[in-house]
mmCIF file with all atom_site columns, C-alpha atoms in Angstrom:
data_model
loop_
_atom_site.group_PDB
_atom_site.id
_atom_site.type_symbol
_atom_site.label_atom_id
_atom_site.label_alt_id
_atom_site.label_comp_id
_atom_site.label_asym_id
_atom_site.label_entity_id
_atom_site.label_seq_id
_atom_site.pdbx_PDB_ins_code
_atom_site.Cartn_x
_atom_site.Cartn_y
_atom_site.Cartn_z
_atom_site.occupancy
_atom_site.B_iso_or_equiv
_atom_site.pdbx_formal_charge
_atom_site.auth_seq_id
_atom_site.auth_comp_id
_atom_site.auth_asym_id
_atom_site.auth_atom_id
_atom_site.pdbx_PDB_model_num
ATOM 1   C CA . MET I 1 1   ? -0.672  -0.149 0.098   1.00 0.00 ? 5   MET I CA 1
ATOM 2   C CA . VAL I 1 2   ? 2.777   2.926  0.389   1.00 0.00 ? 6   VAL I CA 1
ATOM 3   C CA . SER I 1 3   ? 4.337   1.219  -2.720  1.00 0.00 ? 7   SER I CA 1
ATOM 4   C CA . ASP I 1 4   ? 0.984   1.965  -4.259  1.00 0.00 ? 8   ASP I CA 1
ATOM 5   C CA . ILE I 1 5   ? 0.784   5.758  -2.669  1.00 0.00 ? 9   ILE I CA 1
ATOM 6   C CA . MET I 1 6   ? 4.174   6.594  -3.078  1.00 0.00 ? 10  MET I CA 1
ATOM 7   C CA . VAL I 1 7   ? 3.882   5.764  -6.920  1.00 0.00 ? 11  VAL I CA 1
ATOM 8   C CA . ALA I 1 8   ? 0.871   8.050  -7.326  1.00 0.00 ? 12  ALA I CA 1
ATOM 9   C CA . LEU I 1 9   ? 2.491   10.424 -5.165  1.00 0.00 ? 13  LEU I CA 1
ATOM 10  C CA . GLU I 1 10  ? 5.616   10.371 -7.414  1.00 0.00 ? 14  GLU I CA 1
ATOM 11  C CA . ILE I 1 11  ? 3.384   10.076 -10.900 1.00 0.00 ? 15  ILE I CA 1
ATOM 12  C CA . ALA I 1 12  ? 1.941   13.052 -10.208 1.00 0.00 ? 16  ALA I CA 1
ATOM 13  C CA . CYS I 1 13  ? 4.305   15.417 -9.366  1.00 0.00 ? 17  CYS I CA 1
ATOM 14  C CA . ARG I 1 14  ? 5.657   14.700 -12.769 1.00 0.00 ? 18  ARG I CA 1
ATOM 15  C CA . GLN I 1 15  ? 3.002   15.623 -14.397 1.00 0.00 ? 19  GLN I CA 1
ATOM 16  C CA . ARG I 1 16  ? 1.802   18.829 -12.270 1.00 0.00 ? 20  ARG I CA 1
ATOM 17  C CA . GLY I 1 17  ? 5.760   19.938 -12.557 1.00 0.00 ? 21  GLY I CA 1
ATOM 18  C CA . ASP I 1 18  ? 5.819   22.452 -10.440 1.00 0.00 ? 22  ASP I CA 1
ATOM 19  C CA . VAL I 1 19  ? 6.187   20.722 -7.345  1.00 0.00 ? 23  VAL I CA 1
ATOM 20  C CA . ARG I 1 20  ? 9.412   17.451 -6.666  1.00 0.00 ? 24  ARG I CA 1
ATOM 21  C CA . LEU I 1 21  ? 8.191   14.743 -4.517  1.00 0.00 ? 25  LEU I CA 1
ATOM 22  C CA . LEU I 1 22  ? 11.559  14.443 -1.901  1.00 0.00 ? 26  LEU I CA 1
ATOM 23  C CA . ILE I 1 23  ? 11.728  10.449 -0.389  1.00 0.00 ? 27  ILE I CA 1
ATOM 24  C CA . GLU I 1 24  ? 13.172  10.110 2.814   1.00 0.00 ? 28  GLU I CA 1
ATOM 25  C CA . HIS I 1 25  ? 17.617  10.991 1.888   1.00 0.00 ? 29  HIS I CA 1
ATOM 26  C CA . GLU I 1 26  ? 16.680  13.825 0.092   1.00 0.00 ? 30  GLU I CA 1
ATOM 27  C CA . ILE I 1 27  ? 15.695  15.905 2.394   1.00 0.00 ? 31  ILE I CA 1
ATOM 28  C CA . PRO I 1 28  ? 18.154  17.691 4.853   1.00 0.00 ? 32  PRO I CA 1
ATOM 29  C CA . LEU I 1 29  ? 18.240  16.775 7.992   1.00 0.00 ? 33  LEU I CA 1
ATOM 30  C CA . LEU I 1 30  ? 19.623  19.730 10.604  1.00 0.00 ? 34  LEU I CA 1
ATOM 31  C CA . GLY I 1 31  ? 21.839  19.742 13.496  1.00 0.00 ? 35  GLY I CA 1
ATOM 32  C CA . ALA I 1 32  ? 22.715  15.829 14.885  1.00 0.00 ? 36  ALA I CA 1
ATOM 33  C CA . THR I 1 33  ? 19.267  14.875 13.706  1.00 0.00 ? 37  THR I CA 1
ATOM 34  C CA . ARG I 1 34  ? 21.989  14.173 10.969  1.00 0.00 ? 38  ARG I CA 1
ATOM 35  C CA . ASN I 1 35  ? 24.139  11.617 12.256  1.00 0.00 ? 39  ASN I CA 1
ATOM 36  C CA . GLN I 1 36  ? 21.314  9.630  13.678  1.00 0.00 ? 40  GLN I CA 1
ATOM 37  C CA . ARG I 1 37  ? 21.385  5.789  12.566  1.00 0.00 ? 41  ARG I CA 1
ATOM 38  C CA . ALA I 1 38  ? 17.211  6.128  12.326  1.00 0.00 ? 42  ALA I CA 1
ATOM 39  C CA . PRO I 1 39  ? 16.480  10.038 11.516  1.00 0.00 ? 43  PRO I CA 1
ATOM 40  C CA . PHE I 1 40  ? 12.703  9.227  10.435  1.00 0.00 ? 44  PHE I CA 1
ATOM 41  C CA . GLN I 1 41  ? 12.192  7.534  14.259  1.00 0.00 ? 45  GLN I CA 1
ATOM 42  C CA . TRP I 1 42  ? 11.324  9.457  17.442  1.00 0.00 ? 46  TRP I CA 1
ATOM 43  C CA . THR I 1 43  ? 10.433  10.430 20.532  1.00 0.00 ? 47  THR I CA 1
ATOM 44  C CA . VAL I 1 44  ? 7.728   12.542 22.129  1.00 0.00 ? 48  VAL I CA 1
ATOM 45  C CA . THR I 1 45  ? 6.602   12.789 26.287  1.00 0.00 ? 49  THR I CA 1
ATOM 46  C CA . GLY I 1 46  ? 3.069   13.128 26.768  1.00 0.00 ? 50  GLY I CA 1
ATOM 47  C CA . SER I 1 47  ? 1.069   14.546 29.241  1.00 0.00 ? 51  SER I CA 1
ATOM 48  C CA . GLY I 1 48  ? 1.386   12.187 31.918  1.00 0.00 ? 52  GLY I CA 1
ATOM 49  C CA . LYS I 1 49  ? 5.285   11.718 30.792  1.00 0.00 ? 53  LYS I CA 1
ATOM 50  C CA . GLU I 1 50  ? 4.388   8.974  29.212  1.00 0.00 ? 54  GLU I CA 1
ATOM 51  C CA . LYS I 1 51  ? 6.697   8.121  26.178  1.00 0.00 ? 55  LYS I CA 1
ATOM 52  C CA . LEU I 1 52  ? 5.169   7.626  22.716  1.00 0.00 ? 56  LEU I CA 1
ATOM 53  C CA . GLY I 1 53  ? 7.340   6.005  19.697  1.00 0.00 ? 57  GLY I CA 1
ATOM 54  C CA . VAL I 1 54  ? 7.416   7.419  15.930  1.00 0.00 ? 58  VAL I CA 1
ATOM 55  C CA . ILE I 1 55  ? 7.574   5.719  13.503  1.00 0.00 ? 59  ILE I CA 1
ATOM 56  C CA . PRO I 1 56  ? 5.976   6.801  10.164  1.00 0.00 ? 60  PRO I CA 1
ATOM 57  C CA . ASP I 1 57  ? 5.250   4.332  7.434   1.00 0.00 ? 61  ASP I CA 1
ATOM 58  C CA . ARG I 1 58  ? 6.823   6.790  5.210   1.00 0.00 ? 62  ARG I CA 1
ATOM 59  C CA . VAL I 1 59  ? 8.735   10.348 5.400   1.00 0.00 ? 63  VAL I CA 1
ATOM 60  C CA . PHE I 1 60  ? 8.496   12.347 2.214   1.00 0.00 ? 64  PHE I CA 1
ATOM 61  C CA . ALA I 1 61  ? 8.705   15.987 0.892   1.00 0.00 ? 65  ALA I CA 1
ATOM 62  C CA . LEU I 1 62  ? 7.112   17.818 -1.421  1.00 0.00 ? 66  LEU I CA 1
ATOM 63  C CA . ASP I 1 63  ? 9.617   20.679 -2.244  1.00 0.00 ? 67  ASP I CA 1
ATOM 64  C CA . PHE I 1 64  ? 8.134   23.357 -4.249  1.00 0.00 ? 68  PHE I CA 1
ATOM 65  C CA . GLY I 1 65  ? 11.795  25.010 -6.136  1.00 0.00 ? 69  GLY I CA 1
ATOM 66  C CA . ASP I 1 66  ? 11.808  28.748 -6.473  1.00 0.00 ? 70  ASP I CA 1
ATOM 67  C CA . THR I 1 67  ? 9.812   29.274 -3.480  1.00 0.00 ? 71  THR I CA 1
ATOM 68  C CA . GLY I 1 68  ? 11.728  27.348 -1.159  1.00 0.00 ? 72  GLY I CA 1
ATOM 69  C CA . GLU I 1 69  ? 8.228   26.240 0.139   1.00 0.00 ? 73  GLU I CA 1
ATOM 70  C CA . ARG I 1 70  ? 8.269   22.322 1.080   1.00 0.00 ? 74  ARG I CA 1
ATOM 71  C CA . ILE I 1 71  ? 5.194   20.414 2.992   1.00 0.00 ? 75  ILE I CA 1
ATOM 72  C CA . LEU I 1 72  ? 6.616   17.528 4.701   1.00 0.00 ? 76  LEU I CA 1
ATOM 73  C CA . CYS I 1 73  ? 5.248   15.093 4.741   1.00 0.00 ? 77  CYS I CA 1
ATOM 74  C CA . PHE I 1 74  ? 3.761   11.410 7.269   1.00 0.00 ? 78  PHE I CA 1
ATOM 75  C CA . LEU I 1 75  ? 3.000   8.990  5.727   1.00 0.00 ? 79  LEU I CA 1
ATOM 76  C CA . GLU I 1 76  ? 0.329   5.608  7.537   1.00 0.00 ? 80  GLU I CA 1
ATOM 77  C CA . ALA I 1 77  ? -1.077  4.395  5.389   1.00 0.00 ? 81  ALA I CA 1
ATOM 78  C CA . ASP I 1 78  ? -3.649  2.078  7.185   1.00 0.00 ? 82  ASP I CA 1
ATOM 79  C CA . ARG I 1 79  ? -4.944  -1.340 6.386   1.00 0.00 ? 83  ARG I CA 1
ATOM 80  C CA . GLY I 1 80  ? -7.647  -1.353 9.150   1.00 0.00 ? 84  GLY I CA 1
ATOM 81  C CA . THR I 1 81  ? -5.441  -4.043 11.242  1.00 0.00 ? 85  THR I CA 1
ATOM 82  C CA . MET I 1 82  ? -4.693  -1.718 14.183  1.00 0.00 ? 86  MET I CA 1
ATOM 83  C CA . PRO I 1 83  ? -8.022  -0.651 16.261  1.00 0.00 ? 87  PRO I CA 1
ATOM 84  C CA . VAL I 1 84  ? -8.684  3.179  16.103  1.00 0.00 ? 88  VAL I CA 1
ATOM 85  C CA . GLU I 1 85  ? -9.352  2.790  19.379  1.00 0.00 ? 89  GLU I CA 1
ATOM 86  C CA . ARG I 1 86  ? -8.917  1.046  22.809  1.00 0.00 ? 90  ARG I CA 1
ATOM 87  C CA . ALA I 1 87  ? -10.123 1.341  26.423  1.00 0.00 ? 91  ALA I CA 1
ATOM 88  C CA . LYS I 1 88  ? -6.196  1.221  27.179  1.00 0.00 ? 92  LYS I CA 1
ATOM 89  C CA . HIS I 1 89  ? -4.703  4.146  26.296  1.00 0.00 ? 93  HIS I CA 1
ATOM 90  C CA . ASP I 1 90  ? -1.146  2.912  26.938  1.00 0.00 ? 94  ASP I CA 1
ATOM 91  C CA . ALA I 1 91  ? -2.272  -0.298 24.704  1.00 0.00 ? 95  ALA I CA 1
ATOM 92  C CA . SER I 1 92  ? -1.357  0.830  20.798  1.00 0.00 ? 96  SER I CA 1
ATOM 93  C CA . SER I 1 93  ? -3.645  1.964  18.185  1.00 0.00 ? 97  SER I CA 1
ATOM 94  C CA . ILE I 1 94  ? -4.839  4.883  15.791  1.00 0.00 ? 98  ILE I CA 1
ATOM 95  C CA . ALA I 1 95  ? -5.474  7.140  18.162  1.00 0.00 ? 99  ALA I CA 1
ATOM 96  C CA . ARG I 1 96  ? -2.157  6.878  19.979  1.00 0.00 ? 100 ARG I CA 1
ATOM 97  C CA . LYS I 1 97  ? -0.306  7.382  16.841  1.00 0.00 ? 101 LYS I CA 1
ATOM 98  C CA . LEU I 1 98  ? -2.477  10.932 16.409  1.00 0.00 ? 102 LEU I CA 1
ATOM 99  C CA . HIS I 1 99  ? -2.147  11.722 20.088  1.00 0.00 ? 103 HIS I CA 1
ATOM 100 C CA . ALA I 1 100 ? 2.702   11.397 18.712  1.00 0.00 ? 104 ALA I CA 1
ATOM 101 C CA . TYR I 1 101 ? 2.025   13.259 15.855  1.00 0.00 ? 105 TYR I CA 1
ATOM 102 C CA . ALA I 1 102 ? 0.445   15.577 17.772  1.00 0.00 ? 106 ALA I CA 1
ATOM 103 C CA . LEU I 1 103 ? 2.754   16.237 20.320  1.00 0.00 ? 107 LEU I CA 1
ATOM 104 C CA . THR I 1 104 ? 5.494   15.886 17.718  1.00 0.00 ? 108 THR I CA 1
ATOM 105 C CA . TRP I 1 105 ? 4.258   19.076 16.335  1.00 0.00 ? 109 TRP I CA 1
ATOM 106 C CA . LYS I 1 106 ? 3.876   20.476 19.635  1.00 0.00 ? 110 LYS I CA 1
ATOM 107 C CA . ALA I 1 107 ? 7.762   20.427 20.549  1.00 0.00 ? 111 ALA I CA 1
ATOM 108 C CA . GLY I 1 108 ? 8.505   21.724 16.616  1.00 0.00 ? 112 GLY I CA 1
ATOM 109 C CA . ILE I 1 109 ? 10.788  17.909 15.879  1.00 0.00 ? 113 ILE I CA 1
ATOM 110 C CA . HIS I 1 110 ? 9.750   19.494 11.773  1.00 0.00 ? 114 HIS I CA 1
ATOM 111 C CA . ARG I 1 111 ? 11.440  22.330 12.552  1.00 0.00 ? 115 ARG I CA 1
ATOM 112 C CA . SER I 1 112 ? 14.585  21.583 14.889  1.00 0.00 ? 116 SER I CA 1
ATOM 113 C CA . ARG I 1 113 ? 14.923  18.062 12.481  1.00 0.00 ? 117 ARG I CA 1
ATOM 114 C CA . PHE I 1 114 ? 13.514  18.889 9.427   1.00 0.00 ? 118 PHE I CA 1
ATOM 115 C CA . GLY I 1 115 ? 13.490  22.118 9.216   1.00 0.00 ? 119 GLY I CA 1
ATOM 116 C CA . THR I 1 116 ? 10.687  22.537 7.812   1.00 0.00 ? 120 THR I CA 1
ATOM 117 C CA . SER I 1 117 ? 7.309   24.592 8.933   1.00 0.00 ? 121 SER I CA 1
ATOM 118 C CA . ARG I 1 118 ? 5.090   22.901 7.148   1.00 0.00 ? 122 ARG I CA 1
ATOM 119 C CA . VAL I 1 119 ? 4.425   19.655 7.944   1.00 0.00 ? 123 VAL I CA 1
ATOM 120 C CA . ARG I 1 120 ? 0.871   16.979 7.586   1.00 0.00 ? 124 ARG I CA 1
ATOM 121 C CA . VAL I 1 121 ? -0.160  14.608 8.543   1.00 0.00 ? 125 VAL I CA 1
ATOM 122 C CA . LEU I 1 122 ? -1.014  12.158 6.077   1.00 0.00 ? 126 LEU I CA 1
ATOM 123 C CA . THR I 1 123 ? -3.740  8.134  6.188   1.00 0.00 ? 127 THR I CA 1
ATOM 124 C CA . VAL I 1 124 ? -4.732  7.129  3.792   1.00 0.00 ? 128 VAL I CA 1
ATOM 125 C CA . THR I 1 125 ? -6.605  4.281  4.380   1.00 0.00 ? 129 THR I CA 1
ATOM 126 C CA . SER I 1 126 ? -9.339  1.699  1.840   1.00 0.00 ? 130 SER I CA 1
ATOM 127 C CA . SER I 1 127 ? -13.238 2.690  2.760   1.00 0.00 ? 131 SER I CA 1
ATOM 128 C CA . ALA I 1 128 ? -14.724 5.661  3.391   1.00 0.00 ? 132 ALA I CA 1
ATOM 129 C CA . SER I 1 129 ? -15.962 5.080  7.048   1.00 0.00 ? 133 SER I CA 1
ATOM 130 C CA . ARG I 1 130 ? -12.527 3.662  8.160   1.00 0.00 ? 134 ARG I CA 1
ATOM 131 C CA . CYS I 1 131 ? -11.588 6.989  7.359   1.00 0.00 ? 135 CYS I CA 1
ATOM 132 C CA . GLU I 1 132 ? -14.617 8.456  9.377   1.00 0.00 ? 136 GLU I CA 1
ATOM 133 C CA . ASN I 1 133 ? -13.529 6.998  12.334  1.00 0.00 ? 137 ASN I CA 1
ATOM 134 C CA . ILE I 1 134 ? -9.474  8.443  11.814  1.00 0.00 ? 138 ILE I CA 1
ATOM 135 C CA . ARG I 1 135 ? -10.962 11.397 11.650  1.00 0.00 ? 139 ARG I CA 1
ATOM 136 C CA . SER I 1 136 ? -13.031 11.893 14.516  1.00 0.00 ? 140 SER I CA 1
ATOM 137 C CA . ALA I 1 137 ? -10.284 10.385 16.837  1.00 0.00 ? 141 ALA I CA 1
ATOM 138 C CA . ALA I 1 138 ? -7.205  13.170 14.920  1.00 0.00 ? 142 ALA I CA 1
ATOM 139 C CA . ALA I 1 139 ? -10.333 14.990 15.899  1.00 0.00 ? 143 ALA I CA 1
ATOM 140 C CA . ALA I 1 140 ? -10.040 14.442 19.514  1.00 0.00 ? 144 ALA I CA 1
ATOM 141 C CA . VAL I 1 141 ? -6.343  15.057 20.400  1.00 0.00 ? 145 VAL I CA 1
ATOM 142 C CA . SER I 1 142 ? -4.999  17.614 21.708  1.00 0.00 ? 146 SER I CA 1
ATOM 143 C CA . GLY I 1 143 ? -4.032  20.252 19.632  1.00 0.00 ? 147 GLY I CA 1
ATOM 144 C CA . GLY I 1 144 ? -2.207  20.751 16.260  1.00 0.00 ? 148 GLY I CA 1
ATOM 145 C CA . HIS I 1 145 ? -5.622  19.424 14.425  1.00 0.00 ? 149 HIS I CA 1
ATOM 146 C CA . GLY I 1 146 ? -4.831  21.194 11.458  1.00 0.00 ? 150 GLY I CA 1
ATOM 147 C CA . ILE I 1 147 ? -2.285  18.625 9.972   1.00 0.00 ? 151 ILE I CA 1
ATOM 148 C CA . PHE I 1 148 ? -3.543  16.127 10.298  1.00 0.00 ? 152 PHE I CA 1
ATOM 149 C CA . LEU I 1 149 ? -4.247  14.968 6.466   1.00 0.00 ? 153 LEU I CA 1
ATOM 150 C CA . HIS I 1 150 ? -7.282  11.950 6.158   1.00 0.00 ? 154 HIS I CA 1
ATOM 151 C CA . THR I 1 151 ? -8.388  9.957  2.166   1.00 0.00 ? 155 THR I CA 1
ATOM 152 C CA . ASP I 1 152 ? -9.503  6.543  0.683   1.00 0.00 ? 156 ASP I CA 1
ATOM 153 C CA . ILE I 1 153 ? -8.622  4.619  -2.025  1.00 0.00 ? 157 ILE I CA 1
ATOM 154 C CA . ALA I 1 154 ? -12.852 3.746  -2.617  1.00 0.00 ? 158 ALA I CA 1
ATOM 155 C CA . SER I 1 155 ? -13.113 7.768  -2.875  1.00 0.00 ? 159 SER I CA 1
ATOM 156 C CA . GLY I 1 156 ? -10.657 7.614  -6.066  1.00 0.00 ? 160 GLY I CA 1
ATOM 157 C CA . PHE I 1 157 ? -6.931  8.540  -4.243  1.00 0.00 ? 161 PHE I CA 1
ATOM 158 C CA . GLN I 1 158 ? -4.855  7.996  -7.568  1.00 0.00 ? 162 GLN I CA 1
ATOM 159 C CA . SER I 1 159 ? -1.983  9.330  -9.301  1.00 0.00 ? 163 SER I CA 1
ATOM 160 C CA . GLU I 1 160 ? -4.443  12.600 -11.377 1.00 0.00 ? 164 GLU I CA 1
ATOM 161 C CA . THR I 1 161 ? -6.088  13.178 -8.033  1.00 0.00 ? 165 THR I CA 1
ATOM 162 C CA . CYS I 1 162 ? -3.809  12.519 -5.180  1.00 0.00 ? 166 CYS I CA 1
ATOM 163 C CA . LEU I 1 163 ? -2.499  16.411 -4.553  1.00 0.00 ? 167 LEU I CA 1
ATOM 164 C CA . GLY I 1 164 ? -5.799  17.393 -5.237  1.00 0.00 ? 168 GLY I CA 1
ATOM 165 C CA . SER I 1 165 ? -9.255  17.871 -3.400  1.00 0.00 ? 169 SER I CA 1
ATOM 166 C CA . VAL I 1 166 ? -8.364  14.310 -1.626  1.00 0.00 ? 170 VAL I CA 1
ATOM 167 C CA . TRP I 1 167 ? -8.212  15.098 0.984   1.00 0.00 ? 171 TRP I CA 1
ATOM 168 C CA . ARG I 1 168 ? -10.702 15.758 4.221   1.00 0.00 ? 172 ARG I CA 1
ATOM 169 C CA . ASN I 1 169 ? -10.015 17.676 7.235   1.00 0.00 ? 173 ASN I CA 1
ATOM 170 C CA . LEU I 1 170 ? -10.722 17.816 10.367  1.00 0.00 ? 174 LEU I CA 1
ATOM 171 C CA . ALA I 1 171 ? -13.654 18.991 9.386   1.00 0.00 ? 175 ALA I CA 1
ATOM 172 C CA . ASN I 1 172 ? -14.842 16.962 7.190   1.00 0.00 ? 176 ASN I CA 1
ATOM 173 C CA . GLU I 1 173 ? -13.659 19.473 3.965   1.00 0.00 ? 177 GLU I CA 1
ATOM 174 C CA . LEU I 1 174 ? -12.030 17.940 1.094   1.00 0.00 ? 178 LEU I CA 1
ATOM 175 C CA . THR I 1 175 ? -9.189  19.476 0.556   1.00 0.00 ? 179 THR I CA 1
ATOM 176 C CA . PRO I 1 176 ? -6.163  19.913 -1.719  1.00 0.00 ? 180 PRO I CA 1
ATOM 177 C CA . LEU I 1 177 ? -2.567  18.547 0.082   1.00 0.00 ? 181 LEU I CA 1
ATOM 178 C CA . VAL I 1 178 ? -0.698  21.024 -2.762  1.00 0.00 ? 182 VAL I CA 1
ATOM 179 C CA . ASP I 1 179 ? -3.269  24.567 -3.108  1.00 0.00 ? 183 ASP I CA 1
#
C-alpha cells in the first residue's frame, strides 16, 4: 500500500511539474539528526510523562523549487489491522499514533530535525467509513489539528487526483494536498 501511494504521488508530481517529491534520503536533516541511525523515528513525551514512539510508514516532502516552500509529510497507510481506539490508552491504536503526531508538532520536531515549518500527517485507508473513524479520532486529539488529512483508496486516490481535493480535513471538508 505504501509503495502504491508513493508511486501515485511521484507520478502526480511529475505531471504537475511545479512540485517535486523528495523521499527520505533527499530530505535535509539538521544538526545531530544527520548522525542518527534512524532520523525518521523519534520519541515524544505526553502530559502524563508517558513516552510515545513515532515511526511513520513513510516520510517525504513536497518541494516547490523556486519558491523555497516545502511541505513535510508523514504518511500512515492504514490497512485496518490496528484498532482506531482502545480502552487502554497505553495500548497501540490509531488514536495513540495521532496523539504522538500532535505532540511531535507541538514539540517542533519538524523544524528542529527537518528545517521546515509546514507539516502534514496523511492517513490513507481502504474505506470511507474507516476514514471517518480515523478523522473522528484525530478531531479528539489535543492540538495540531491543521496537520491531519485523511483519504481512502475507494474515494479516488490515484495519481491524477492525489495532490488535489481527495483529502479530508478535521472539519470533514475536501481539501487539496497542494494548493
